[in-house]
mmCIF file of C-alpha atoms in Angstrom:
data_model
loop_
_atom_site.group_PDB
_atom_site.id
_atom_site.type_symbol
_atom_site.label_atom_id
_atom_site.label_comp_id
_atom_site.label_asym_id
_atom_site.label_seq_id
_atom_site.Cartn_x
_atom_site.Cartn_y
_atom_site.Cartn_z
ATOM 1 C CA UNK N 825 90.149 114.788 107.751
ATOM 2 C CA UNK N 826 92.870 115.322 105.414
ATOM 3 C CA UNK N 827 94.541 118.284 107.175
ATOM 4 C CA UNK N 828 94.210 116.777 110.777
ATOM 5 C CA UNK N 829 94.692 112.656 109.679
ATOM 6 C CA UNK N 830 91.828 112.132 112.098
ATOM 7 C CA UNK N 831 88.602 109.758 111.026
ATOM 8 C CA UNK N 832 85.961 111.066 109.795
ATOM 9 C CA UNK N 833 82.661 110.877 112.417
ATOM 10 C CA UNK N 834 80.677 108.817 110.530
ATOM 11 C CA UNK N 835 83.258 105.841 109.871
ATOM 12 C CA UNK N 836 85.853 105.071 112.944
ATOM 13 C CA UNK N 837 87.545 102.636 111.271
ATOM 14 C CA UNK N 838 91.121 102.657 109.843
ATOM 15 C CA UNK N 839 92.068 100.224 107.023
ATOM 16 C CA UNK N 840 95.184 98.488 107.031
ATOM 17 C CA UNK N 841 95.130 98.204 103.561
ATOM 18 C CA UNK N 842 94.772 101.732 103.103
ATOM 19 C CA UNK N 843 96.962 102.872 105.477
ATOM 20 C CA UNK N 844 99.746 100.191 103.868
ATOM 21 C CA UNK N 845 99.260 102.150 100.605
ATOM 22 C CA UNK N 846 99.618 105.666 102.004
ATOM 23 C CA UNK N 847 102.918 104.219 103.660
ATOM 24 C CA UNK N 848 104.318 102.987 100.066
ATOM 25 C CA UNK N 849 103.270 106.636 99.030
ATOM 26 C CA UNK N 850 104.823 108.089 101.531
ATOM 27 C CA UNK N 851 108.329 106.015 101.030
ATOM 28 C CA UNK N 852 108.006 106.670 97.183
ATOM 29 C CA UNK N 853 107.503 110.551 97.958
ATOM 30 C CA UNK N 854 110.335 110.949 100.456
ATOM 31 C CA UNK N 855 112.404 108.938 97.644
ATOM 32 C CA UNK N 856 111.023 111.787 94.905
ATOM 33 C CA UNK N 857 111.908 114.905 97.298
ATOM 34 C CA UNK N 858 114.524 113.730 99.732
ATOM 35 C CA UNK N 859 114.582 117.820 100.709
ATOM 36 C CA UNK N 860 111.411 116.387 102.495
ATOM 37 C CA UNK N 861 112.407 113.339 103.911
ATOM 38 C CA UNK N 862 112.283 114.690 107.919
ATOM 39 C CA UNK N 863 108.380 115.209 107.301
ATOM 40 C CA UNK N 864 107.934 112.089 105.360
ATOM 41 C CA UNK N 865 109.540 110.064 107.842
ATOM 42 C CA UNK N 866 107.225 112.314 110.769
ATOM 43 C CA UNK N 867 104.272 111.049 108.685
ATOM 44 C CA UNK N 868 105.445 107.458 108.754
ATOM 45 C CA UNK N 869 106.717 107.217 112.641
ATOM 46 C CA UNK N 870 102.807 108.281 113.914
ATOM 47 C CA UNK N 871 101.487 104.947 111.972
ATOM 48 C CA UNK N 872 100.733 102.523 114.714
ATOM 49 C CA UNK N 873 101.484 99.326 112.726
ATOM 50 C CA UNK N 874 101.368 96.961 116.291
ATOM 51 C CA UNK N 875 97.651 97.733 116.815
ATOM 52 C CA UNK N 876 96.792 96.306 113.604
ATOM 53 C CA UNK N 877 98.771 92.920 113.515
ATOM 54 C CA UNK N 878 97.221 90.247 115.979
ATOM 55 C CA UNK N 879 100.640 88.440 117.000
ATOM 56 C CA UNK N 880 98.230 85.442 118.666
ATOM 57 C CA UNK N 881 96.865 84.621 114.996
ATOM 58 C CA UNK N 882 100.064 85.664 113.142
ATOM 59 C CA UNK N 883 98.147 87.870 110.372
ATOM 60 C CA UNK N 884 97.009 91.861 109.977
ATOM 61 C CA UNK N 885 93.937 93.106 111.150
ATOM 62 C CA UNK N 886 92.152 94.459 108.332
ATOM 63 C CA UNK N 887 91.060 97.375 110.095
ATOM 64 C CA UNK N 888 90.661 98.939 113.330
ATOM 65 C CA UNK N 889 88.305 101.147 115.202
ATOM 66 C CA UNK N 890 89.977 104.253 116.064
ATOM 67 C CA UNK N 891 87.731 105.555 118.804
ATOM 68 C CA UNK N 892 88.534 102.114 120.861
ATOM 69 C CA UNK N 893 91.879 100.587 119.719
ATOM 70 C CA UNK N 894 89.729 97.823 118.698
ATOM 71 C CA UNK N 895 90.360 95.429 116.234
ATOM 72 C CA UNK N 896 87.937 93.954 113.526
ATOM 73 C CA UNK N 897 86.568 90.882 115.011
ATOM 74 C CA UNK N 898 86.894 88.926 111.818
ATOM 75 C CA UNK N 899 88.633 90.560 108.847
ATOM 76 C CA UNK N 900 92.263 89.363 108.537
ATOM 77 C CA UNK N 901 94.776 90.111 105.371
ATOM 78 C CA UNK N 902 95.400 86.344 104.974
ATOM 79 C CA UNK N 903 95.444 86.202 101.176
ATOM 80 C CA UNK N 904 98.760 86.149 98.983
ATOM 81 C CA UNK N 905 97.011 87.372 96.166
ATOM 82 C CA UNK N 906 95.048 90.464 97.240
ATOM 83 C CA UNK N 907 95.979 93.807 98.012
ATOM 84 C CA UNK N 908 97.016 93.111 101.396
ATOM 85 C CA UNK N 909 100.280 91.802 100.015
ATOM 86 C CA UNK N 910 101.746 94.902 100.424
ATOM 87 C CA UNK N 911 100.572 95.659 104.308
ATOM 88 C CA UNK N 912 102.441 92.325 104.900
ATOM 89 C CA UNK N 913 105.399 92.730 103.164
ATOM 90 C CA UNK N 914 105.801 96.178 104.546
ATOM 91 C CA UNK N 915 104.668 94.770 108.133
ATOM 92 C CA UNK N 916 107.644 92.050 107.851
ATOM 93 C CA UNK N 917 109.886 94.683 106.782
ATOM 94 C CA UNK N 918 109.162 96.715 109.534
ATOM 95 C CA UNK N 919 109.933 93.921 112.272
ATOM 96 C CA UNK N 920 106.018 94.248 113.313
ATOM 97 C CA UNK N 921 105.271 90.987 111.879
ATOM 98 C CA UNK N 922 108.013 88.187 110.969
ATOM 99 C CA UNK N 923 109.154 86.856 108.577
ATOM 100 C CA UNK N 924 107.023 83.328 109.184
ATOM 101 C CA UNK N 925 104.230 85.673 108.322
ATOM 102 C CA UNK N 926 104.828 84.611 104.218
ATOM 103 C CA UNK N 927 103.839 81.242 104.866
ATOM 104 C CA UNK N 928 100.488 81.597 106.793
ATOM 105 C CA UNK N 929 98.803 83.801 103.794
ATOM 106 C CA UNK N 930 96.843 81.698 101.901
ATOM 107 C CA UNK N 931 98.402 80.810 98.093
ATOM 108 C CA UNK N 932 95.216 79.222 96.470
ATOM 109 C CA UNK N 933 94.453 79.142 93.133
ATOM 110 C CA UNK N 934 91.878 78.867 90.323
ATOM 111 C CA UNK N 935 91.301 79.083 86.433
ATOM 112 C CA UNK N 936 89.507 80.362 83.939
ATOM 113 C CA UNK N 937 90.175 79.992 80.116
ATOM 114 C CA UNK N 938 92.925 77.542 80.966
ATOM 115 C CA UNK N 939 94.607 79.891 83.205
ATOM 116 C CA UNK N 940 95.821 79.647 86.343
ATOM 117 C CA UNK N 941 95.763 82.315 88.619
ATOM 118 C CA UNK N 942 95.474 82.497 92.966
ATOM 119 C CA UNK N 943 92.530 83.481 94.198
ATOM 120 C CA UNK N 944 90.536 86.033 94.811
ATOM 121 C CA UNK N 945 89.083 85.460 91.503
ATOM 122 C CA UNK N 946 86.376 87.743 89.861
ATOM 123 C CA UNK N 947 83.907 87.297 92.547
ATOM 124 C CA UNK N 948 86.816 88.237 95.296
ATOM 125 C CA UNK N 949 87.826 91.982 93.594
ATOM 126 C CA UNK N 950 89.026 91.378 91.062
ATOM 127 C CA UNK N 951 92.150 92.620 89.091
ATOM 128 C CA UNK N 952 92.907 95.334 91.484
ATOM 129 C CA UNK N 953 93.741 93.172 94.138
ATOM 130 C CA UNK N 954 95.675 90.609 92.512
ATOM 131 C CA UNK N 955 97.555 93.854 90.604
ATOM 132 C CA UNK N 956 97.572 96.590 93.243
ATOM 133 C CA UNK N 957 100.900 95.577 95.079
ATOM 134 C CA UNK N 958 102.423 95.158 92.096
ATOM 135 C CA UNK N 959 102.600 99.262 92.008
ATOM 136 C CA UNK N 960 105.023 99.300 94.647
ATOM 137 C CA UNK N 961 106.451 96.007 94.612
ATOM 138 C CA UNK N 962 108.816 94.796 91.758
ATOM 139 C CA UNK N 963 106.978 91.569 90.815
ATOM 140 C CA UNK N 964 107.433 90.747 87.302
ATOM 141 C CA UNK N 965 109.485 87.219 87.620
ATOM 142 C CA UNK N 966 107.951 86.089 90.617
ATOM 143 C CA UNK N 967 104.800 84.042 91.446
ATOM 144 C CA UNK N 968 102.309 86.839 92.114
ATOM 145 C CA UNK N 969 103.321 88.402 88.652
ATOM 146 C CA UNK N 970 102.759 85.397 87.223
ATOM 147 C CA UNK N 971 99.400 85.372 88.790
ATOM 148 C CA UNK N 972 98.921 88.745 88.034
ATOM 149 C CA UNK N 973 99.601 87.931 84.261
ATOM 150 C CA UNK N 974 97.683 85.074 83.810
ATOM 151 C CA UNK N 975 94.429 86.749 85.965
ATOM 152 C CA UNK N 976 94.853 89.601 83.226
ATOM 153 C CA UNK N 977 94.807 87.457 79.787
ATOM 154 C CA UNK N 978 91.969 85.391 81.281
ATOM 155 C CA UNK N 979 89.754 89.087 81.867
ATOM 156 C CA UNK N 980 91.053 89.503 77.896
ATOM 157 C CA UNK N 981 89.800 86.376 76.555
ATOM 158 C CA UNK N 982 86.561 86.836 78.554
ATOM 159 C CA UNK N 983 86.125 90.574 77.257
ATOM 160 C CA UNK N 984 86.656 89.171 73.681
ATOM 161 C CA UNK N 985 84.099 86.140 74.308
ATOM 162 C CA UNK N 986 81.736 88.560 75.383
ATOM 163 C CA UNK N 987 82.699 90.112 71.915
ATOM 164 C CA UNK N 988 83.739 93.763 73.910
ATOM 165 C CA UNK N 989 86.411 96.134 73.303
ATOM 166 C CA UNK N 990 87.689 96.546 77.255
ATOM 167 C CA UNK N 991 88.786 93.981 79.741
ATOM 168 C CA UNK N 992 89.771 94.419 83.292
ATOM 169 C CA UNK N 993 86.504 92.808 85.516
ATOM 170 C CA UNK N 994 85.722 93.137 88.849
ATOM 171 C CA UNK N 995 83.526 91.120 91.112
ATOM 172 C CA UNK N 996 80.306 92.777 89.290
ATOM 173 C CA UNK N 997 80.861 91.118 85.825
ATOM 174 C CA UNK N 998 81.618 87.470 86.920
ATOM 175 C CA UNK N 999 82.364 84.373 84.261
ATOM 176 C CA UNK N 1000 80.423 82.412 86.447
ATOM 177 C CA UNK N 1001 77.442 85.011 85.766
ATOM 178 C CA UNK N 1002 77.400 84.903 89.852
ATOM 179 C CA UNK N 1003 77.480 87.741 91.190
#
């Protein structure tokens, strides 16, 4: 419910990727309209970041049920290259997670058209995840930008071997005609 924050009745789950973006948003807006910043930061002290990081395992929870507390049995943000690069960084930031959380998240990688790029590949999301971060996170000159890059000029030079005018694929249009 958007005026209460409370889950809707038919899904009791809370994603801590989504609920890492609406932080960023929140941090951005409070930047925008500092006049605001006391109900911003109100907003931002009721998220319950320790319930979603599983300090036995070192990694995020990538959800949690909010009618029990309980975690997701087996979905962890353990990818560099996805959108849950954000969740992380902001979850180090925080002090909820440390620091050696950088170095657990997997970093592997794959090609297509000569590129290389860390995975998820097509069949993992696509370019969202590899780019979503990158909306809140300055990372141009580092090596998820360079990922980011070279994910994006492979979906070109697939869009133009497919002889179309738009680029950009997800996990439904897959070079490896798998999905």
């Amino acid at each position: 419910n958007i005026e209460t924050f409370e889950g809707s009745s038919g899904d009791p789950w809370i994603s801590t990727l989504d609920r890492g973006n609406y932080a960023a948003g929140l941090m951005m807006a409070r930047a925008a309209f500092p006049e605001l910043r006391k109900e911003f930061d109100a907003y931002l002290g009721e998220m319950k970041w320790p319930m979603l990081y599983d300090k036995a395992r070192g990694l995020f929870h990538g959800g949690v049920k909010m009618t029990t507390g309980t975690p997701h049995a087996s979905w962890v943000l353990d990818a560099m290259a996805t959108d849950a690069r954000l969740v992380n960084f902001l979850g180090v930031g925080w002090g909820v997670a440390d620091a050696g959380l950088w170095t657990r998240l997997k970093r592997e990688s794959t090609s297509n058209y000569g590129l290389r790029y860390m995975k998820p590949d097509w069949e993992g999301g696509g370019l969202f995840m590899q780019f979503f971060s990158g909306i809140f996170l300055e990372e141009r000159y580092t090596e998820f930008g360079e990922s980011v890059a070279n994910f994006a000029y492979a979906q070109i030079l697939h869009g133009k071997r497919l002889g179309l005018p738009v680029w950009g694929w997800s996990a439904c249009e897959s070079p490896k005609e798998g999905y």
